PDB file of C-alpha atoms in Angstrom:
ATOM      1  CA  LYS A   1       0.000   0.000   0.000  1.00  0.00           C
ATOM      2  CA  ALA A   2       1.189   3.485  -0.746  1.00  0.00           C
ATOM      3  CA  GLY A   3       1.852   5.612   2.307  1.00  0.00           C
ATOM      4  CA  VAL A   4       0.527   9.027   3.211  1.00  0.00           C
ATOM      5  CA  THR A   5       1.532  11.638   0.659  1.00  0.00           C
ATOM      6  CA  GLN A   6       1.741  15.372   1.177  1.00  0.00           C
ATOM      7  CA  THR A   7       2.147  18.125  -1.366  1.00  0.00           C
ATOM      8  CA  PRO A   8       4.003  20.302  -1.765  1.00  0.00           C
ATOM      9  CA  ARG A   9       7.036  19.258   0.253  1.00  0.00           C
ATOM     10  CA  TYR A  10       8.379  22.788   0.555  1.00  0.00           C
ATOM     11  CA  LEU A  11       6.736  26.204   0.416  1.00  0.00           C
ATOM     12  CA  ILE A  12       7.955  29.735   0.847  1.00  0.00           C
ATOM     13  CA  LYS A  13       5.395  32.470   1.443  1.00  0.00           C
ATOM     14  CA  THR A  14       5.390  36.022   2.710  1.00  0.00           C
ATOM     15  CA  ARG A  15       3.485  37.468   5.651  1.00  0.00           C
ATOM     16  CA  GLY A  16      -0.151  38.142   4.923  1.00  0.00           C
ATOM     17  CA  GLN A  17      -0.467  35.541   2.187  1.00  0.00           C
ATOM     18  CA  GLN A  18      -2.500  32.388   2.467  1.00  0.00           C
ATOM     19  CA  VAL A  19      -1.454  28.814   1.791  1.00  0.00           C
ATOM     20  CA  THR A  20      -3.140  25.470   1.081  1.00  0.00           C
ATOM     21  CA  LEU A  21      -1.496  22.158   1.878  1.00  0.00           C
ATOM     22  CA  SER A  22      -2.707  18.801   0.609  1.00  0.00           C
ATOM     23  CA  CYS A  23      -2.703  15.320   2.102  1.00  0.00           C
ATOM     24  CA  SER A  24      -3.652  11.989   0.533  1.00  0.00           C
ATOM     25  CA  PRO A  25      -4.219   9.274   3.127  1.00  0.00           C
ATOM     26  CA  ILE A  26      -3.455   5.581   2.902  1.00  0.00           C
ATOM     27  CA  SER A  27      -6.046   3.832   0.776  1.00  0.00           C
ATOM     28  CA  GLY A  28      -9.014   2.809   2.916  1.00  0.00           C
ATOM     29  CA  HIS A  29      -8.230   5.211   5.740  1.00  0.00           C
ATOM     30  CA  ARG A  30     -11.055   7.601   6.559  1.00  0.00           C
ATOM     31  CA  SER A  31      -9.487   9.723   9.277  1.00  0.00           C
ATOM     32  CA  VAL A  32      -6.952  12.457   8.548  1.00  0.00           C
ATOM     33  CA  SER A  33      -5.276  14.502  11.262  1.00  0.00           C
ATOM     34  CA  TRP A  34      -2.970  17.487  10.947  1.00  0.00           C
ATOM     35  CA  TYR A  35      -0.101  18.492  13.224  1.00  0.00           C
ATOM     36  CA  GLN A  36       2.256  21.439  13.400  1.00  0.00           C
ATOM     37  CA  GLN A  37       5.882  20.833  14.373  1.00  0.00           C
ATOM     38  CA  THR A  38       8.118  23.702  15.484  1.00  0.00           C
ATOM     39  CA  PRO A  39      11.369  23.744  17.480  1.00  0.00           C
ATOM     40  CA  GLY A  40       9.754  25.821  20.211  1.00  0.00           C
ATOM     41  CA  GLN A  41       6.351  24.199  20.623  1.00  0.00           C
ATOM     42  CA  GLY A  42       7.092  20.699  19.424  1.00  0.00           C
ATOM     43  CA  LEU A  43       4.316  18.655  17.852  1.00  0.00           C
ATOM     44  CA  GLN A  44       0.847  20.113  18.273  1.00  0.00           C
ATOM     45  CA  PHE A  45      -2.489  18.774  17.079  1.00  0.00           C
ATOM     46  CA  LEU A  46      -4.387  21.011  14.677  1.00  0.00           C
ATOM     47  CA  PHE A  47      -7.544  19.084  13.732  1.00  0.00           C
ATOM     48  CA  GLU A  48      -8.948  15.767  12.619  1.00  0.00           C
ATOM     49  CA  TYR A  49     -11.368  14.986   9.831  1.00  0.00           C
ATOM     50  CA  PHE A  50     -13.444  11.869   9.428  1.00  0.00           C
ATOM     51  CA  SER A  51     -15.967  11.278   6.659  1.00  0.00           C
ATOM     52  CA  GLU A  52     -15.705  14.913   5.540  1.00  0.00           C
ATOM     53  CA  THR A  53     -16.515  16.236   9.031  1.00  0.00           C
ATOM     54  CA  GLN A  54     -14.194  17.885  11.511  1.00  0.00           C
ATOM     55  CA  ARG A  55     -14.294  15.563  14.487  1.00  0.00           C
ATOM     56  CA  ASN A  56     -11.753  17.213  16.757  1.00  0.00           C
ATOM     57  CA  LYS A  57      -9.866  20.491  16.914  1.00  0.00           C
ATOM     58  CA  GLY A  58      -6.752  21.690  18.702  1.00  0.00           C
ATOM     59  CA  ASN A  59      -6.038  25.072  20.181  1.00  0.00           C
ATOM     60  CA  PHE A  60      -5.171  27.100  17.089  1.00  0.00           C
ATOM     61  CA  PRO A  61      -6.660  30.373  15.818  1.00  0.00           C
ATOM     62  CA  GLY A  62      -9.359  30.452  13.195  1.00  0.00           C
ATOM     63  CA  ARG A  63      -6.776  31.306  10.514  1.00  0.00           C
ATOM     64  CA  PHE A  64      -6.092  27.582  10.436  1.00  0.00           C
ATOM     65  CA  SER A  65      -8.819  25.610   8.705  1.00  0.00           C
ATOM     66  CA  GLY A  66      -9.212  22.382   6.863  1.00  0.00           C
ATOM     67  CA  ARG A  67     -11.534  20.190   4.905  1.00  0.00           C
ATOM     68  CA  GLN A  68     -11.860  16.646   3.727  1.00  0.00           C
ATOM     69  CA  PHE A  69     -13.196  15.373   0.444  1.00  0.00           C
ATOM     70  CA  SER A  70     -15.338  12.335  -0.280  1.00  0.00           C
ATOM     71  CA  ASN A  71     -12.226  10.353  -1.283  1.00  0.00           C
ATOM     72  CA  SER A  72     -10.730  11.136   2.175  1.00  0.00           C
ATOM     73  CA  ARG A  73      -8.091  13.486   0.772  1.00  0.00           C
ATOM     74  CA  SER A  74      -7.676  16.501   2.989  1.00  0.00           C
ATOM     75  CA  GLU A  75      -6.460  20.060   2.672  1.00  0.00           C
ATOM     76  CA  MET A  76      -5.506  22.553   5.304  1.00  0.00           C
ATOM     77  CA  ASN A  77      -5.476  26.277   4.762  1.00  0.00           C
ATOM     78  CA  VAL A  78      -3.691  29.001   6.662  1.00  0.00           C
ATOM     79  CA  SER A  79      -4.803  32.543   5.956  1.00  0.00           C
ATOM     80  CA  THR A  80      -3.006  35.789   6.736  1.00  0.00           C
ATOM     81  CA  LEU A  81       0.300  34.072   7.348  1.00  0.00           C
ATOM     82  CA  GLU A  82       2.498  35.170  10.237  1.00  0.00           C
ATOM     83  CA  LEU A  83       6.201  34.564  10.752  1.00  0.00           C
ATOM     84  CA  GLY A  84       5.352  32.177  13.584  1.00  0.00           C
ATOM     85  CA  ASP A  85       3.483  29.907  11.189  1.00  0.00           C
ATOM     86  CA  SER A  86       6.810  28.705   9.792  1.00  0.00           C
ATOM     87  CA  ALA A  87       6.813  25.011  10.638  1.00  0.00           C
ATOM     88  CA  LEU A  88       6.710  21.463   9.397  1.00  0.00           C
ATOM     89  CA  TYR A  89       3.064  20.498   8.854  1.00  0.00           C
ATOM     90  CA  LEU A  90       2.440  16.809   9.201  1.00  0.00           C
ATOM     91  CA  CYS A  91      -0.575  14.881   8.079  1.00  0.00           C
ATOM     92  CA  ALA A  92      -1.501  11.493   9.529  1.00  0.00           C
ATOM     93  CA  SER A  93      -4.101   8.985   8.450  1.00  0.00           C
ATOM     94  CA  SER A  94      -5.789   6.142  10.278  1.00  0.00           C
ATOM     95  CA  PRO A  95      -8.700   3.812   9.627  1.00  0.00           C
ATOM     96  CA  GLY A  96     -10.805   5.933  11.993  1.00  0.00           C
ATOM     97  CA  LEU A  97     -12.538   3.004  13.642  1.00  0.00           C
ATOM     98  CA  ALA A  98     -15.217   4.151  16.027  1.00  0.00           C
ATOM     99  CA  GLY A  99     -14.858   3.917  19.779  1.00  0.00           C
ATOM    100  CA  GLY A 100     -12.686   1.676  21.919  1.00  0.00           C
ATOM    101  CA  VAL A 101      -8.972   1.442  21.366  1.00  0.00           C
ATOM    102  CA  ALA A 102      -7.422   4.233  19.337  1.00  0.00           C
ATOM    103  CA  ASP A 103      -6.137   3.019  16.006  1.00  0.00           C
ATOM    104  CA  THR A 104      -2.662   3.874  14.807  1.00  0.00           C
ATOM    105  CA  GLN A 105      -1.908   7.067  12.929  1.00  0.00           C
ATOM    106  CA  TYR A 106       0.529   6.880  10.014  1.00  0.00           C
ATOM    107  CA  PHE A 107       2.370  10.037   9.091  1.00  0.00           C
ATOM    108  CA  GLY A 108       3.350  11.598   5.799  1.00  0.00           C
ATOM    109  CA  PRO A 109       6.732  13.255   5.157  1.00  0.00           C
ATOM    110  CA  GLY A 110       5.367  16.713   5.918  1.00  0.00           C
ATOM    111  CA  THR A 111       5.272  20.078   4.187  1.00  0.00           C
ATOM    112  CA  ARG A 112       7.956  22.527   5.249  1.00  0.00           C
ATOM    113  CA  LEU A 113       6.410  26.033   5.254  1.00  0.00           C
ATOM    114  CA  THR A 114       8.657  29.056   5.538  1.00  0.00           C
ATOM    115  CA  VAL A 115       7.053  32.465   6.037  1.00  0.00           C
ATOM    116  CA  LEU A 116       9.242  35.474   5.209  1.00  0.00           C
TER     117      LEU A 116
ATOM    118  CA  GLY B   1      -5.764  17.717  29.940  1.00  0.00           C
ATOM    119  CA  ASP B   2      -3.604  14.915  28.644  1.00  0.00           C
ATOM    120  CA  SER B   3       0.163  15.328  28.759  1.00  0.00           C
ATOM    121  CA  VAL B   4       3.346  13.378  28.073  1.00  0.00           C
ATOM    122  CA  THR B   5       6.648  14.008  29.826  1.00  0.00           C
ATOM    123  CA  GLN B   6       9.695  12.689  28.115  1.00  0.00           C
ATOM    124  CA  MET B   7      13.315  12.396  29.143  1.00  0.00           C
ATOM    125  CA  GLU B   8      15.311  15.434  28.133  1.00  0.00           C
ATOM    126  CA  GLY B   9      17.996  14.980  25.532  1.00  0.00           C
ATOM    127  CA  PRO B  10      20.210  14.895  23.739  1.00  0.00           C
ATOM    128  CA  VAL B  11      21.443  11.386  24.496  1.00  0.00           C
ATOM    129  CA  THR B  12      24.778  10.223  23.091  1.00  0.00           C
ATOM    130  CA  LEU B  13      25.743   6.553  23.268  1.00  0.00           C
ATOM    131  CA  SER B  14      28.409   4.315  21.840  1.00  0.00           C
ATOM    132  CA  GLU B  15      27.387   1.529  19.497  1.00  0.00           C
ATOM    133  CA  GLU B  16      26.150  -1.593  21.335  1.00  0.00           C
ATOM    134  CA  ALA B  17      25.312   0.375  24.503  1.00  0.00           C
ATOM    135  CA  CYS B  18      21.957  -0.037  26.258  1.00  0.00           C
ATOM    136  CA  LEU B  19      19.285   2.587  25.756  1.00  0.00           C
ATOM    137  CA  THR B  20      16.454   3.743  28.005  1.00  0.00           C
ATOM    138  CA  ILE B  21      14.333   6.799  27.228  1.00  0.00           C
ATOM    139  CA  ASN B  22      11.865   7.582  29.997  1.00  0.00           C
ATOM    140  CA  CYS B  23       8.278   8.548  29.270  1.00  0.00           C
ATOM    141  CA  THR B  24       5.454   9.220  31.713  1.00  0.00           C
ATOM    142  CA  TYR B  25       1.945  10.376  30.941  1.00  0.00           C
ATOM    143  CA  THR B  26      -1.136  11.970  32.447  1.00  0.00           C
ATOM    144  CA  ALA B  27      -4.483  11.011  30.969  1.00  0.00           C
ATOM    145  CA  THR B  28      -7.969   9.991  31.953  1.00  0.00           C
ATOM    146  CA  GLY B  29      -9.273   6.569  31.125  1.00  0.00           C
ATOM    147  CA  TYR B  30      -7.201   4.107  29.157  1.00  0.00           C
ATOM    148  CA  PRO B  31      -5.172   5.790  26.441  1.00  0.00           C
ATOM    149  CA  SER B  32      -3.123   3.996  23.821  1.00  0.00           C
ATOM    150  CA  LEU B  33       0.601   4.687  23.972  1.00  0.00           C
ATOM    151  CA  PHE B  34       3.051   5.023  21.100  1.00  0.00           C
ATOM    152  CA  TRP B  35       6.678   5.586  20.287  1.00  0.00           C
ATOM    153  CA  TYR B  36       7.413   7.342  17.030  1.00  0.00           C
ATOM    154  CA  VAL B  37      10.831   7.961  15.473  1.00  0.00           C
ATOM    155  CA  GLN B  38      11.825  10.837  13.209  1.00  0.00           C
ATOM    156  CA  TYR B  39      14.904  10.720  11.008  1.00  0.00           C
ATOM    157  CA  PRO B  40      16.395  13.980   9.695  1.00  0.00           C
ATOM    158  CA  GLY B  41      14.210  15.628   7.085  1.00  0.00           C
ATOM    159  CA  GLU B  42      11.466  13.040   7.364  1.00  0.00           C
ATOM    160  CA  GLY B  43       8.046  12.609   8.928  1.00  0.00           C
ATOM    161  CA  LEU B  44       7.252  10.385  11.886  1.00  0.00           C
ATOM    162  CA  GLN B  45       7.449   6.612  11.695  1.00  0.00           C
ATOM    163  CA  LEU B  46       5.608   4.395  14.140  1.00  0.00           C
ATOM    164  CA  LEU B  47       8.119   2.398  16.132  1.00  0.00           C
ATOM    165  CA  LEU B  48       5.841   0.494  18.508  1.00  0.00           C
ATOM    166  CA  LYS B  49       2.592   0.783  20.409  1.00  0.00           C
ATOM    167  CA  ALA B  50       0.616  -0.637  23.330  1.00  0.00           C
ATOM    168  CA  THR B  51      -3.109  -0.326  23.816  1.00  0.00           C
ATOM    169  CA  LYS B  52      -3.725  -1.623  27.337  1.00  0.00           C
ATOM    170  CA  ALA B  53      -2.037  -2.016  30.686  1.00  0.00           C
ATOM    171  CA  ASP B  54       0.856  -4.509  30.817  1.00  0.00           C
ATOM    172  CA  ASP B  55       1.002  -4.737  27.006  1.00  0.00           C
ATOM    173  CA  LYS B  56       4.540  -4.804  25.649  1.00  0.00           C
ATOM    174  CA  GLY B  57       5.176  -3.223  22.275  1.00  0.00           C
ATOM    175  CA  SER B  58       8.275  -4.285  20.366  1.00  0.00           C
ATOM    176  CA  ASN B  59       9.905  -3.633  17.012  1.00  0.00           C
ATOM    177  CA  LYS B  60      13.444  -3.652  15.600  1.00  0.00           C
ATOM    178  CA  GLY B  61      14.893  -4.590  19.007  1.00  0.00           C
ATOM    179  CA  PHE B  62      13.086  -1.762  20.806  1.00  0.00           C
ATOM    180  CA  GLU B  63      10.604  -2.525  23.587  1.00  0.00           C
ATOM    181  CA  ALA B  64       8.262  -0.587  25.839  1.00  0.00           C
ATOM    182  CA  THR B  65       5.758  -1.819  28.442  1.00  0.00           C
ATOM    183  CA  TYR B  66       2.538   0.018  29.293  1.00  0.00           C
ATOM    184  CA  ARG B  67       2.648   0.450  33.086  1.00  0.00           C
ATOM    185  CA  LYS B  68      -0.601   1.902  34.352  1.00  0.00           C
ATOM    186  CA  GLU B  69       0.435   1.861  38.007  1.00  0.00           C
ATOM    187  CA  THR B  70       3.385   4.153  37.276  1.00  0.00           C
ATOM    188  CA  THR B  71       1.806   5.817  34.200  1.00  0.00           C
ATOM    189  CA  SER B  72       4.962   5.087  32.237  1.00  0.00           C
ATOM    190  CA  PHE B  73       5.989   3.759  28.834  1.00  0.00           C
ATOM    191  CA  HIS B  74       9.795   3.732  28.824  1.00  0.00           C
ATOM    192  CA  LEU B  75      11.596   2.853  25.586  1.00  0.00           C
ATOM    193  CA  GLU B  76      14.447   0.331  25.833  1.00  0.00           C
ATOM    194  CA  LYS B  77      16.931  -1.324  23.528  1.00  0.00           C
ATOM    195  CA  GLY B  78      19.670  -3.678  24.576  1.00  0.00           C
ATOM    196  CA  SER B  79      22.236  -2.784  21.925  1.00  0.00           C
ATOM    197  CA  VAL B  80      21.946   0.383  19.842  1.00  0.00           C
ATOM    198  CA  GLN B  81      23.361   0.862  16.358  1.00  0.00           C
ATOM    199  CA  VAL B  82      24.547   3.954  14.524  1.00  0.00           C
ATOM    200  CA  SER B  83      21.439   3.672  12.347  1.00  0.00           C
ATOM    201  CA  ASP B  84      19.254   4.214  15.450  1.00  0.00           C
ATOM    202  CA  SER B  85      20.371   7.854  15.582  1.00  0.00           C
ATOM    203  CA  ALA B  86      17.142   9.883  15.343  1.00  0.00           C
ATOM    204  CA  VAL B  87      14.614  11.784  17.436  1.00  0.00           C
ATOM    205  CA  TYR B  88      12.228   9.635  19.462  1.00  0.00           C
ATOM    206  CA  PHE B  89       8.753  10.810  20.486  1.00  0.00           C
ATOM    207  CA  CYS B  90       6.484   9.272  23.087  1.00  0.00           C
ATOM    208  CA  ALA B  91       2.787   9.911  22.446  1.00  0.00           C
ATOM    209  CA  LEU B  92      -0.653   9.009  23.702  1.00  0.00           C
ATOM    210  CA  SER B  93      -4.068   8.853  22.093  1.00  0.00           C
ATOM    211  CA  PRO B  94      -7.228   8.844  24.185  1.00  0.00           C
ATOM    212  CA  SER B  95      -9.637   5.951  23.956  1.00  0.00           C
ATOM    213  CA  GLY B  96     -12.803   6.563  22.002  1.00  0.00           C
ATOM    214  CA  SER B  97     -13.289   8.160  18.638  1.00  0.00           C
ATOM    215  CA  ALA B  98     -10.852  11.060  19.005  1.00  0.00           C
ATOM    216  CA  ARG B  99      -7.718  10.706  16.917  1.00  0.00           C
ATOM    217  CA  GLN B 100      -5.628  13.287  18.709  1.00  0.00           C
ATOM    218  CA  LEU B 101      -2.065  12.406  19.591  1.00  0.00           C
ATOM    219  CA  THR B 102      -0.412  14.251  22.457  1.00  0.00           C
ATOM    220  CA  PHE B 103       3.364  14.141  22.102  1.00  0.00           C
ATOM    221  CA  GLY B 104       6.297  14.458  24.414  1.00  0.00           C
ATOM    222  CA  SER B 105       9.022  16.935  23.555  1.00  0.00           C
ATOM    223  CA  GLY B 106      11.204  14.373  21.800  1.00  0.00           C
ATOM    224  CA  THR B 107      14.618  12.917  22.654  1.00  0.00           C
ATOM    225  CA  GLN B 108      17.511  13.273  20.239  1.00  0.00           C
ATOM    226  CA  LEU B 109      19.615  10.091  20.202  1.00  0.00           C
ATOM    227  CA  THR B 110      23.068  10.011  18.650  1.00  0.00           C
ATOM    228  CA  VAL B 111      24.927   6.711  18.459  1.00  0.00           C
ATOM    229  CA  LEU B 112      28.664   6.905  17.828  1.00  0.00           C
ATOM    230  CA  PRO B 113      30.606   4.111  16.112  1.00  0.00           C
TER     231      PRO B 113
END
């Protein structure tokens, strides 16, 4: 099975711009989660989508948004970019089985966003 | 809320030395516990996991046991290799439908030949 893919791998933007990142999950996986990784804050959960619905959300401002399509592919959008948004954005997919034991999340290689 | 406390790094070992990276957690209920590894310039790879108390996860010579009484999930390996050099993250995911991983701060491991 192909793994989680993320595009683009690298992005350079300037303050005030907006950006859209894309994630294709492992075939058959219905849950997609997004994480931000920075040297200062470490790995932080952004949000999770399951069956095109946001199921869970982390503590990030409304400038960070996402969506999921019927084929489970997901995009996240950051509007009005700030310097502090420079980070590695990681996408993870999982089967998304309901209830009980949490299933395993498999990560993509990430998109490195640099805001100038 | 949930939290994971991980041993501060960096850790530098000689090849064939023993490794222990400490991890403790705070969570309600019965979370699942994970160790992920990140090589330079890459995303996270699942190393091992445990989903209930006293479970032992193992992979590639690494082991960790889910200890509910001490709320710990320490990572161990009996003999490290240069290729094990990476950053190691302990993480938990709550039970139920939420797919939200809470990570520790990561431990940089360097293994010298």
